[in-house]
């Protein structure tokens, strides 16, 4: 089956306090291989580049100095467009149709070739041909999907949407083309054919066969039609569920005097004629839960905040039921079994073992944190009778305890003065160079190459100056832009054969100046030291950072925003360094429960003293950041890690239950299930009548895999401690040997190696290589501390 990097929804630790889900996130394809899989290094040929110190200074200036940026980017606005991302078709809206039409013609040629294969030699190329076919589809679908959601020009949006729809429809046709599935199975079954394949080709063949099976291609025609109908229903219900997260009661109308404790300016904005209209969801509701002194109002707000509309619960019940039916139709016990078969967990039983082990180790910390909150409540009340901690007390007393531990001498923006956007990008580049031998180099974009004048193009270059990837950074706020951070792969890496180059050039249009440009549509490519042509990974990083307080002041980041940037750059590093021969396993195209490991690990570096020493300096005085200030902030952030982990455990258990066989029962009640799960896992009793599960948007994008973030946090914590020495003044976070180990055992494989083999290799734990329930439970015992 062919898949694009379609939007995924995830709230990572750096942005988990935002209510909105990320508009676009990476989808992944899973791959399994043996622990002894050997893959050749890919060395790209060296090209001349400016001096590293010059690049380093320029990197800071293009983000921190508006005049410098205007001068740096001036020429990119003065010539004829070279096309978005230097894709020569995309100089104007109608270019999307040409791009899609040309791609369709190439794709149909490959399909015909695969279907006509009959000899051993022809079957030997089937996997590479189908990988190229997948790449062609993704070239249009992923890029068009990004443009239709991001580009400010509505004509470009409309054209991109049309191209997206055309190619997506063709992809669905291919996924039901039984001849492709048949030819792939013939090739795999012939020992003379498969003996000629590389290990990477075998992995991709395995992925494609499993994906075809998931699309019900082996089922009888009538059953397959039912599969299509259910899939279409799920595709409709999922977005409706995500978009329909509305509360039963949108507002509370109360006397304004009950808002005592809330910021007076906000209270004034909410009040009219002595009555305050308080939204029950969103930022204002969250602030009220943290700050309003009136416990009765907090209870009212808590109940309304956690009670979704009945229509929303109906949508969820329908979604869960149809997913369960789809799984049964496909021969699986449950949707969880169907989804997890190609993840590191492999089964719901293994996920349950991980969650139980993690919960057992987290219990004592939860009890200690709740005891601190209860003690604070007892000290704050005049009541003489027994006092209990209620669910609507949690955020309020957490906020008060954090305020007590915060240094009174420091303003909330104290740290931001040391984190200008330019210095943070500088620090990330320096860290990448220390650990992985690559750095970020500012590169003047060609006319028409970017979708907005604020977008900075950075080339990723190796130690010898060779180009490795292209990263487009769209980091500043603007009207109409999504507030959610995201990493988007616009094009995966792949080795392009000389046959492809020659074939493309022979039928080339006049748009291109060379065979290399023709075969890549004009986008980034490079030849390695063996002369092989590589399609380079092309990535977009999206954030929504506020601009400087004055025309001469740089954008200053909060520490949470620094963590967000490190997190997204962790995804980018996986895409950049996971350079494979075949695109189906490049970069982040790996198991869902493995994809967050590089990004979560990267967050660890953001607050490390040695890493901060690389870049964190006051934007006016150039004085270094007192690292004790960051240590204090991290300690504050970690005050309630136990309770936060317990909450995520509850969500993960709920996700597993909803994707078990339960929805197939005629008596299934998602609300009753929610309260049963809360009774078993909640840190404080959930009051009757709430329907919070209607707000659990991740059930669509991460159905049966919500545990993944906790799982990858546990692995990242172990890697941080055992490989990077836990950071600190010892300098382990800057160890080139540790970086090389993580790169060689994890990053460079993309999805071409089983995740358990990667974990076993980087931690030197061969006992984990086979995975399974025992390995999952072992990861749970590591915990997610810090």
XYZ file of C-alpha atoms in Angstrom:
786
model
C 0.000 0.000 0.000
C 1.184 3.510 -0.707
C 1.063 6.182 1.953
C 1.927 9.844 2.158
C 3.230 11.647 5.213
C -0.329 12.640 6.068
C -1.199 14.953 8.979
C -0.855 13.511 12.459
C -2.050 14.980 15.725
C 0.187 14.985 18.773
C 0.834 17.243 21.717
C 4.472 16.945 22.684
C 5.815 17.894 26.092
C 6.934 21.308 24.949
C 3.461 22.209 23.731
C 1.176 19.931 25.751
C -0.427 22.873 27.543
C -1.946 24.149 24.301
C -5.494 23.031 23.781
C -5.424 22.974 19.995
C -3.957 19.971 18.263
C -1.147 20.303 15.776
C -2.561 20.830 12.319
C 0.062 18.794 10.558
C 2.259 16.064 12.057
C 4.218 13.255 10.663
C 2.696 9.995 9.721
C 4.981 7.025 9.791
C 5.344 3.688 8.138
C 6.707 0.874 10.211
C 9.635 -1.359 9.368
C 11.181 -4.414 10.977
C 14.566 -5.937 10.390
C 17.040 -8.122 12.209
C 19.437 -6.804 14.810
C 22.332 -7.669 12.530
C 21.080 -5.522 9.666
C 24.059 -3.826 8.009
C 23.600 -0.678 6.029
C 26.301 1.253 4.174
C 27.122 4.799 5.128
C 26.108 7.459 2.648
C 28.895 9.992 2.143
C 28.003 13.034 0.093
C 30.637 14.688 -2.035
C 32.340 17.811 -0.670
C 31.565 21.262 -2.010
C 33.102 24.570 -1.080
C 31.246 26.603 1.573
C 31.827 29.764 3.577
C 33.812 29.483 6.771
C 32.020 27.918 9.711
C 32.533 30.949 11.950
C 31.033 33.257 9.306
C 28.032 30.938 8.931
C 27.638 30.865 12.700
C 27.506 34.659 13.003
C 25.173 34.982 10.038
C 22.819 32.387 11.502
C 22.216 34.556 14.550
C 21.875 37.756 12.562
C 19.254 36.559 10.081
C 16.917 35.793 12.978
C 17.848 38.604 15.380
C 18.471 41.599 13.119
C 15.664 42.814 10.852
C 17.960 45.142 8.846
C 20.472 42.337 8.329
C 17.704 40.002 7.151
C 16.350 42.573 4.691
C 19.793 42.975 3.182
C 20.494 39.226 3.201
C 17.238 38.365 1.427
C 17.012 41.371 -0.903
C 17.943 39.577 -4.104
C 15.349 36.839 -3.536
C 12.609 39.359 -4.332
C 14.110 40.904 -7.478
C 14.095 38.173 -10.108
C 11.683 35.799 -11.840
C 10.343 33.034 -9.599
C 12.301 29.796 -9.507
C 9.320 27.990 -7.975
C 8.286 27.066 -4.447
C 11.085 25.026 -2.844
C 12.840 25.511 -6.231
C 10.334 23.093 -7.714
C 10.277 24.478 -11.253
C 6.645 23.566 -11.836
C 5.450 25.722 -8.936
C 6.122 29.231 -10.171
C 2.397 29.974 -10.365
C -0.854 28.287 -9.242
C -1.534 26.369 -12.467
C 1.877 24.763 -12.098
C 0.383 22.381 -9.541
C -1.777 20.816 -12.242
C 1.241 20.402 -14.515
C 3.252 18.945 -11.639
C 0.491 16.454 -10.847
C -0.066 15.530 -14.505
C 3.638 14.915 -15.175
C 3.895 12.874 -11.992
C 0.832 10.815 -12.897
C 2.335 9.985 -16.274
C 5.562 8.804 -14.625
C 3.614 6.802 -12.041
C 1.495 5.045 -14.653
C 4.648 4.061 -16.505
C 6.058 2.450 -13.352
C 2.777 0.638 -12.640
C 2.776 -0.779 -16.160
C 6.385 -1.919 -15.758
C 5.639 -3.717 -12.470
C 2.503 -5.384 -13.814
C 4.334 -6.607 -16.933
C 7.288 -8.102 -15.007
C 7.732 -11.791 -15.810
C 11.439 -12.666 -15.715
C 13.711 -12.993 -12.678
C 15.625 -9.887 -13.702
C 12.419 -7.875 -14.010
C 11.161 -9.070 -10.619
C 14.437 -8.030 -9.000
C 13.553 -4.371 -9.584
C 9.966 -4.570 -8.292
C 10.708 -3.262 -4.788
C 12.764 -0.339 -6.049
C 10.123 0.421 -8.671
C 7.351 0.428 -6.061
C 9.441 2.564 -3.736
C 9.954 5.044 -6.581
C 6.210 4.955 -7.224
C 5.591 5.755 -3.567
C 8.080 8.608 -3.770
C 6.335 10.104 -6.787
C 2.991 10.085 -4.989
C 4.491 11.621 -1.852
C 6.262 14.336 -3.863
C 2.894 15.759 -4.869
C 0.680 14.810 -1.924
C 2.944 15.916 0.937
C 4.066 19.123 -0.719
C 0.538 20.026 -1.855
C -0.881 19.273 1.572
C 1.635 21.614 3.168
C 1.001 24.410 0.666
C -2.784 24.237 0.927
C -2.533 24.671 4.707
C 0.310 27.200 4.846
C 0.527 29.382 1.752
C -1.072 32.854 2.133
C -2.221 33.037 -1.508
C -5.681 31.501 -1.848
C -5.021 30.711 -5.515
C -2.019 28.634 -4.539
C -4.064 26.979 -1.783
C -6.827 26.061 -4.222
C -4.398 24.751 -6.846
C -2.525 22.718 -4.240
C -5.810 21.266 -2.943
C -6.787 20.201 -6.443
C -3.436 18.510 -7.034
C -3.653 16.861 -3.622
C -7.105 15.466 -4.361
C -6.082 14.177 -7.781
C -3.033 12.315 -6.490
C -4.758 11.061 -3.349
C -7.515 9.555 -5.483
C -4.906 7.843 -7.662
C -3.116 6.542 -4.563
C -6.364 4.940 -3.375
C -6.748 3.294 -6.779
C -3.262 1.815 -6.486
C -4.024 0.531 -2.996
C -6.812 -1.595 -4.458
C -4.861 -2.748 -7.527
C -4.542 -6.459 -6.865
C -1.963 -6.896 -9.619
C 0.626 -4.828 -7.743
C 0.104 -6.909 -4.610
C 0.365 -10.110 -6.637
C 3.586 -9.087 -8.380
C 5.184 -8.067 -5.095
C 4.331 -11.432 -3.527
C 5.705 -13.288 -6.555
C 8.976 -11.394 -6.226
C 9.235 -12.043 -2.468
C 8.478 -15.744 -2.872
C 11.224 -16.306 -5.466
C 14.528 -17.036 -3.650
C 16.525 -16.139 -6.754
C 14.923 -12.693 -6.762
C 15.066 -11.894 -3.057
C 18.641 -13.173 -2.748
C 19.682 -10.261 -4.966
C 18.025 -7.648 -2.737
C 19.708 -5.549 -0.089
C 18.439 -5.801 3.465
C 16.769 -2.441 2.986
C 14.861 -3.751 -0.031
C 13.669 -6.730 2.028
C 12.468 -4.401 4.778
C 10.531 -2.250 2.296
C 9.022 -5.338 0.652
C 7.836 -6.467 4.093
C 6.304 -3.032 4.776
C 4.477 -2.941 1.441
C 3.043 -6.440 1.827
C 1.724 -5.696 5.327
C 0.263 -2.401 4.178
C -1.494 -4.040 1.241
C -2.942 -6.585 3.675
C -4.189 -3.757 5.905
C -6.076 -2.325 2.948
C -8.056 -5.600 2.675
C -6.712 -6.318 -0.780
C -6.837 -10.093 -0.152
C -10.504 -10.085 0.851
C -13.388 -11.071 -1.458
C -14.859 -8.254 -3.527
C -18.009 -7.777 -1.427
C -16.016 -7.773 1.803
C -13.501 -5.366 0.319
C -16.331 -3.021 -0.642
C -17.525 -3.069 2.957
C -13.966 -2.293 4.033
C -13.926 0.730 1.735
C -17.263 1.940 3.103
C -16.070 1.655 6.703
C -12.783 3.362 5.861
C -14.655 6.243 4.248
C -16.936 6.553 7.271
C -13.916 6.663 9.586
C -12.242 9.277 7.388
C -15.353 11.428 7.736
C -16.051 10.820 11.430
C -12.464 11.400 12.583
C -12.116 15.017 11.427
C -15.703 15.698 12.532
C -14.777 14.466 16.010
C -11.621 16.594 16.166
C -13.448 19.687 14.893
C -16.502 19.122 17.104
C -14.876 19.418 20.515
C -17.465 21.726 22.039
C -18.722 21.746 25.638
C -22.312 21.134 26.653
C -22.249 24.496 28.435
C -20.005 27.061 26.628
C -20.245 29.834 29.272
C -20.933 30.457 32.943
C -22.679 33.716 33.796
C -21.741 34.692 37.362
C -21.397 37.656 39.659
C -18.126 39.409 38.947
C -17.165 39.319 42.632
C -16.687 35.552 42.335
C -13.653 36.096 40.064
C -11.439 37.154 42.964
C -7.909 35.893 42.394
C -8.107 36.206 38.609
C -6.017 38.867 36.912
C -8.025 42.123 37.363
C -7.607 43.125 33.724
C -8.959 39.785 32.522
C -11.802 39.928 35.043
C -12.705 43.382 33.753
C -12.744 42.134 30.150
C -15.167 39.364 31.125
C -17.538 41.636 33.082
C -20.483 43.704 31.913
C -23.019 45.366 34.250
C -21.761 43.406 37.239
C -22.055 40.014 35.543
C -19.096 38.069 34.228
C -19.396 35.726 31.245
C -16.695 33.112 31.684
C -15.914 30.659 28.836
C -15.806 27.071 30.059
C -12.993 25.945 27.742
C -9.837 27.611 26.469
C -7.141 29.806 27.963
C -9.458 31.973 30.089
C -11.081 28.920 31.670
C -7.678 27.410 32.442
C -6.505 30.650 34.060
C -9.637 30.723 36.194
C -9.121 27.129 37.369
C -5.590 28.055 38.433
C -6.349 31.375 40.102
C -9.973 31.871 41.221
C -10.281 31.623 45.004
C -13.971 30.651 45.046
C -13.944 26.832 45.301
C -17.620 26.677 44.345
C -16.946 28.506 41.092
C -13.950 26.317 40.395
C -16.194 23.256 40.794
C -18.806 24.653 38.391
C -16.113 25.491 35.886
C -14.375 22.121 36.268
C -17.619 20.266 35.569
C -18.435 22.376 32.511
C -14.830 22.234 31.278
C -14.911 18.424 31.303
C -18.378 17.839 29.861
C -18.452 17.578 26.074
C -21.675 17.913 24.112
C -23.834 14.827 23.622
C -23.449 15.165 19.848
C -19.690 14.875 20.285
C -20.035 11.690 22.324
C -22.254 10.239 19.598
C -19.532 10.973 17.015
C -16.930 9.260 19.173
C -19.090 6.174 19.741
C -19.642 5.859 16.007
C -15.935 6.272 15.271
C -14.941 3.607 17.801
C -17.604 1.170 16.630
C -16.659 1.468 12.968
C -12.966 1.074 13.779
C -13.759 -2.124 15.689
C -15.863 -3.413 12.768
C -13.080 -2.596 10.313
C -10.581 -4.568 12.366
C -12.884 -7.617 12.603
C -13.551 -7.451 8.885
C -9.784 -7.491 8.308
C -9.304 -10.553 10.504
C -8.081 -8.899 13.703
C -9.479 -9.271 17.201
C -9.646 -5.513 17.712
C -8.525 -2.222 16.223
C -5.734 -2.196 18.790
C -4.441 -5.551 17.544
C -4.593 -4.347 13.940
C -2.794 -1.076 14.681
C -0.112 -2.416 17.026
C 1.049 -5.398 14.989
C 3.741 -3.336 13.247
C 4.645 -1.073 16.177
C 7.357 -1.727 18.746
C 4.647 -2.787 21.210
C 3.246 -5.389 18.780
C 0.182 -6.144 20.922
C -2.295 -4.612 23.409
C -1.013 -7.031 26.058
C 2.469 -5.551 25.752
C 1.116 -1.987 25.988
C -0.791 -2.927 29.128
C 2.378 -4.381 30.644
C 4.285 -1.172 29.904
C 1.567 1.007 31.438
C 1.305 -1.172 34.559
C 5.060 -1.160 35.131
C 5.273 2.588 34.613
C 2.312 3.198 36.927
C 3.750 1.006 39.682
C 6.976 2.985 39.714
C 5.128 6.302 39.618
C 2.703 5.701 42.477
C 4.866 6.807 45.392
C 5.719 10.092 43.700
C 2.047 10.790 42.999
C 1.136 10.233 46.631
C 3.886 12.578 47.756
C 2.822 15.344 45.362
C -0.830 15.073 46.348
C 0.146 15.172 50.030
C 1.932 18.490 49.416
C -1.154 19.926 47.754
C -3.413 18.752 50.579
C -1.067 20.265 53.149
C -1.238 23.601 51.347
C -5.049 23.443 51.221
C -5.219 22.622 54.917
C -3.020 25.595 55.717
C -5.206 27.868 53.588
C -8.628 27.059 55.027
C -10.415 28.009 58.233
C -12.464 24.800 58.357
C -11.877 22.584 61.391
C -13.366 19.372 59.991
C -11.770 16.824 57.645
C -10.434 18.366 54.464
C -10.127 16.505 51.174
C -8.364 17.484 47.978
C -10.962 17.794 45.232
C -10.376 17.516 41.455
C -11.062 21.249 40.991
C -8.435 22.002 43.656
C -5.571 20.432 41.779
C -4.640 23.183 39.299
C -5.355 25.912 41.863
C -3.011 24.576 44.543
C -0.412 23.505 41.994
C -0.276 27.121 40.815
C 0.045 28.400 44.378
C 2.791 25.929 45.266
C 4.747 26.853 42.158
C 4.410 30.527 43.043
C 5.805 29.854 46.521
C 8.870 28.087 45.151
C 9.579 30.688 42.488
C 12.350 33.149 43.313
C 10.654 36.406 44.208
C 13.549 38.421 42.830
C 12.926 37.344 39.264
C 10.330 38.471 36.797
C 8.619 35.854 34.581
C 10.583 37.048 31.543
C 13.973 36.903 33.235
C 15.187 33.918 31.239
C 13.879 35.211 27.918
C 16.528 37.932 27.760
C 19.093 35.151 27.304
C 17.150 33.324 24.613
C 16.942 35.455 21.501
C 15.756 33.339 18.597
C 19.050 33.849 16.780
C 21.185 32.676 19.696
C 18.971 29.610 20.213
C 19.296 28.647 16.541
C 23.023 29.258 16.876
C 23.116 26.956 19.897
C 21.193 24.208 18.110
C 23.602 24.379 15.177
C 26.639 24.236 17.473
C 25.161 21.269 19.322
C 24.408 19.454 16.055
C 27.999 20.024 14.968
C 29.449 18.737 18.251
C 27.306 15.612 18.330
C 26.639 14.693 14.718
C 29.096 16.624 12.549
C 26.443 18.719 10.762
C 25.546 22.393 11.077
C 22.980 24.929 9.915
C 24.129 27.322 7.193
C 22.027 30.329 6.101
C 21.346 30.258 2.375
C 19.693 32.987 0.362
C 16.446 31.661 -1.038
C 15.804 31.969 -4.754
C 12.955 34.200 -5.944
C 9.624 32.495 -5.245
C 11.261 29.694 -3.276
C 9.480 30.426 0.015
C 5.814 31.018 0.797
C 6.407 34.097 2.957
C 9.094 36.762 3.218
C 9.772 35.784 6.843
C 10.827 32.244 5.954
C 14.542 31.551 6.345
C 16.200 28.837 4.294
C 18.939 26.909 6.084
C 21.123 24.301 4.445
C 22.371 21.453 6.600
C 26.015 20.819 5.789
C 28.504 18.210 6.905
C 32.037 18.585 8.210
C 33.475 18.949 4.705
C 30.862 21.459 3.615
C 28.761 18.913 1.721
C 25.050 19.650 1.560
C 22.935 17.171 3.491
C 19.426 18.686 3.624
C 17.335 21.849 3.308
C 15.321 23.263 6.216
C 12.794 26.070 5.768
C 12.180 27.902 9.054
C 8.818 29.669 9.347
C 9.086 30.705 12.985
C 7.392 34.103 13.385
C 3.754 34.798 14.167
C 1.437 36.306 11.563
C -2.273 36.648 11.068
C -4.027 33.464 10.003
C -1.110 31.202 10.862
C -1.612 28.087 12.980
C -0.273 28.617 16.518
C 0.891 25.022 16.775
C 4.537 23.982 16.306
C 5.183 21.377 13.638
C 7.891 19.575 11.681
C 6.881 18.765 8.110
C 8.810 16.565 5.706
C 8.196 18.010 2.252
C 10.395 15.475 0.502
C 12.142 12.367 1.827
C 15.676 11.338 1.011
C 16.339 8.651 -1.606
C 19.070 7.450 -3.943
C 18.101 8.110 -7.570
C 19.324 5.602 -10.140
C 21.164 6.675 -13.287
C 18.418 4.965 -15.286
C 15.908 7.390 -13.751
C 18.150 10.340 -14.517
C 18.577 9.355 -18.136
C 14.896 8.576 -18.600
C 13.759 11.874 -17.137
C 16.214 13.899 -19.211
C 15.168 12.262 -22.466
C 11.580 13.437 -21.921
C 12.431 16.665 -20.092
C 10.563 19.895 -20.482
C 12.338 23.170 -21.124
C 11.930 24.097 -17.468
C 15.138 22.341 -16.457
C 18.821 22.970 -17.080
C 20.260 19.524 -16.310
C 19.312 15.848 -15.901
C 19.682 16.180 -12.122
C 17.210 19.062 -12.029
C 14.752 17.175 -14.205
C 14.636 14.036 -12.094
C 14.207 16.028 -8.850
C 11.802 18.675 -10.242
C 14.516 21.237 -9.479
C 14.570 20.556 -5.741
C 17.687 19.880 -3.659
C 19.982 17.029 -4.627
C 23.671 16.106 -4.322
C 26.038 13.396 -5.488
C 27.984 11.341 -2.967
C 31.631 10.348 -3.187
C 30.592 7.290 -5.206
C 28.826 9.452 -7.754
C 25.300 8.411 -6.707
C 22.624 11.094 -6.908
C 20.689 11.731 -3.699
C 17.324 13.386 -3.394
C 17.976 15.462 -0.264
C 15.469 15.667 2.590
C 13.522 18.922 2.467
C 11.916 19.995 5.730
C 9.757 22.820 7.062
C 9.793 23.876 10.721
C 6.738 25.847 11.815
C 6.459 27.868 15.046
C 4.503 30.954 16.082
C 6.946 33.075 18.078
C 6.086 36.669 18.939
C 8.228 39.366 17.366
C 10.567 41.623 19.303
C 9.155 44.360 21.519
C 10.601 47.030 19.201
C 11.921 47.206 15.625
C 15.485 46.830 16.917
C 14.789 44.134 19.525
C 15.042 40.445 18.614
C 12.399 37.832 19.289
C 12.945 36.564 22.830
C 11.781 33.043 23.651
C 10.359 31.694 26.870
C 12.093 28.580 28.119
C 9.108 26.496 27.055
C 9.479 27.887 23.533
C 13.178 26.974 23.605
C 12.173 23.421 24.478
C 9.629 23.452 21.650
C 12.275 24.513 19.132
C 14.678 21.819 20.341
C 11.867 19.251 20.125
C 10.967 20.086 16.536
C 14.634 20.170 15.570
C 14.931 16.657 17.003
C 12.388 15.498 14.425
C 14.317 17.389 11.750
C 17.569 15.666 12.739
C 15.913 12.286 12.278
C 14.853 13.334 8.782
C 18.269 14.816 8.021
C 20.439 11.965 9.295
C 18.131 9.065 8.433
C 19.307 9.072 4.825
C 18.418 5.777 3.223
C 18.579 4.387 -0.284
C 14.797 3.892 -0.376
C 12.311 6.596 0.623
C 9.853 4.248 2.353
C 12.198 3.989 5.351
C 13.896 7.376 5.280
C 14.004 9.705 8.264
C 10.861 9.713 10.382
C 9.121 6.987 8.373
C 9.338 4.559 11.255
C 7.031 3.018 13.845
C 4.744 5.543 15.558
C 5.952 4.495 19.004
C 9.555 5.126 17.945
C 9.133 8.391 16.031
C 9.158 10.685 19.084
C 12.431 9.346 20.552
C 14.837 11.755 18.787
C 12.633 14.797 19.497
C 11.992 13.967 23.161
C 15.697 13.302 23.684
C 16.538 16.624 22.048
C 14.439 18.424 24.681
C 16.860 17.167 27.325
C 19.658 19.179 25.776
C 17.711 22.457 25.963
C 18.233 22.868 29.709
C 21.637 21.239 30.105
C 24.309 23.488 31.626
C 27.006 22.564 29.104
C 24.681 23.110 26.145
C 23.449 26.429 27.539
C 27.086 27.477 27.698
C 27.233 27.172 23.913
C 24.764 29.947 23.251
C 22.640 31.384 26.097
C 23.765 35.002 26.398
C 21.929 38.220 27.210
C 20.797 39.852 24.002
C 21.936 43.325 25.141
C 24.987 42.745 27.363
C 26.216 39.428 25.948
C 26.550 38.194 29.541
C 26.247 34.393 29.895
C 23.119 32.950 31.444
C 23.439 31.951 35.107
C 22.595 28.280 34.632
C 21.201 28.036 38.154
C 18.245 30.035 36.873
C 17.393 27.313 34.355
C 17.895 24.617 36.991
C 15.330 26.434 39.147
C 12.908 26.584 36.232
C 13.343 22.888 35.480
C 12.763 22.057 39.135
C 9.536 24.072 39.070
C 8.397 22.371 35.878
C 9.050 18.992 37.480
C 7.209 19.633 40.751
C 4.257 17.549 39.626
C 5.821 15.160 37.128
C 4.267 12.244 38.996
C 0.722 13.602 38.693
C 1.303 14.580 35.053
C 2.568 11.075 34.264
C -0.420 9.521 36.029
C -2.751 11.647 33.897
C -1.036 10.466 30.713
C -1.267 6.880 31.961
C -5.018 7.312 32.391
C -5.362 8.698 28.854
C -3.286 5.810 27.480
C -5.403 3.221 29.322
C -8.584 4.872 28.038
C -7.234 4.810 24.482
C -6.430 1.106 24.785
C -9.893 0.279 26.144
C -11.657 2.257 23.428
C -9.737 0.307 20.776
C -10.288 -3.112 22.306
C -13.244 -5.391 21.498
C -15.482 -3.326 23.837
C -17.091 -1.109 21.144
C -18.478 -4.222 19.419
C -20.785 -4.886 22.361
C -24.368 -3.638 21.982
C -24.137 -2.316 25.557
C -20.970 -0.290 24.964
C -21.131 3.126 26.613
C -18.035 5.301 26.143
C -19.052 7.551 29.064
C -19.427 4.635 31.460
C -16.072 3.305 30.230
C -14.464 6.681 30.847
C -15.651 6.756 34.454
C -14.588 3.131 35.009
C -11.086 3.904 33.753
C -10.980 7.008 35.956
C -11.995 4.949 38.985
C -9.053 2.643 38.325
C -6.400 5.195 37.353
C -7.308 8.779 38.335
C -5.213 10.510 41.013
C -8.365 12.245 42.289
C -11.934 10.912 41.909
C -13.704 12.085 38.770
C -17.127 13.521 39.678
C -20.170 11.844 38.098
C -21.673 13.472 35.035
C -18.527 14.580 33.193
C -17.775 13.569 29.602
C -14.150 14.614 29.145
C -13.501 11.876 26.589
C -15.324 14.018 24.043
C -12.338 16.387 24.136
C -9.757 13.602 23.624
C -8.907 14.589 20.039
C -5.846 12.356 19.920
C -8.155 9.336 19.754
C -8.425 9.979 16.014
C -4.819 10.700 15.056
C -3.252 8.293 17.551
C -5.912 5.623 17.998
C -4.455 2.718 20.043
C -1.010 4.371 20.141
C -1.424 7.221 22.639
C 1.029 5.410 24.947
C 3.790 6.240 22.432
C 4.833 9.528 23.997
C 5.242 8.035 27.488
C 7.073 5.108 25.931
C 9.522 7.310 24.040
C 10.004 9.550 27.097
C 11.068 6.502 29.088
C 13.535 5.412 26.391
C 14.863 8.967 25.945
C 15.465 9.273 29.685
C 17.442 6.038 29.664
C 19.492 7.136 26.637
C 20.143 10.509 28.279
C 21.447 8.828 31.436
C 23.308 5.844 29.983
C 24.677 7.333 26.751
C 25.018 11.059 27.452
C 25.792 10.631 31.151
C 22.788 12.640 32.242
C 24.409 15.839 30.954
C 25.519 18.304 33.603
C 28.847 19.964 34.213
C 30.675 16.804 33.196
C 29.957 17.702 29.591
C 28.312 14.420 28.602
C 25.729 16.320 26.584
C 28.517 17.541 24.277
C 30.267 14.193 23.899
C 31.013 13.545 20.253
C 31.426 9.848 21.068
C 27.938 9.724 22.583
C 26.541 11.621 19.599
C 28.207 9.218 17.174
C 26.735 6.295 19.080
C 23.193 7.673 18.930
C 23.604 8.564 15.276
C 24.979 5.162 14.300
C 22.540 3.091 16.341
C 19.365 5.162 15.924
C 19.253 8.196 13.645
C 20.945 6.963 10.495
C 18.606 4.017 10.044
C 15.412 6.009 9.644
C 12.784 3.246 9.631
C 15.069 0.688 8.007
C 15.873 -1.091 11.264
C 13.551 -2.463 13.904
C 13.140 0.007 16.772
C 14.058 -2.597 19.370
C 17.332 -3.272 17.550
C 18.072 0.455 17.692
C 17.311 0.646 21.419
C 19.294 -2.511 22.156
C 22.238 -1.164 20.174
C 22.417 2.329 21.637
C 21.981 1.070 25.235
C 24.138 -2.034 24.752
C 21.230 -4.180 25.916
C 21.062 -7.194 23.584
C 18.330 -8.676 25.804
C 15.939 -6.048 24.442
C 16.555 -6.756 20.757
C 13.574 -9.091 20.293
C 11.084 -6.740 21.972
C 7.850 -8.275 23.231
C 5.935 -7.904 26.518
C 9.003 -8.410 28.735
C 10.928 -5.650 26.941
C 7.905 -3.327 27.106
C 7.592 -3.884 30.860
C 11.311 -3.246 31.284
C 10.959 0.146 29.589
C 8.048 0.893 31.920
C 10.258 0.203 34.914
C 12.701 2.867 33.711
C 10.085 5.526 34.428
C 9.861 8.998 32.920
C 11.601 11.046 35.616
C 13.013 14.461 34.752
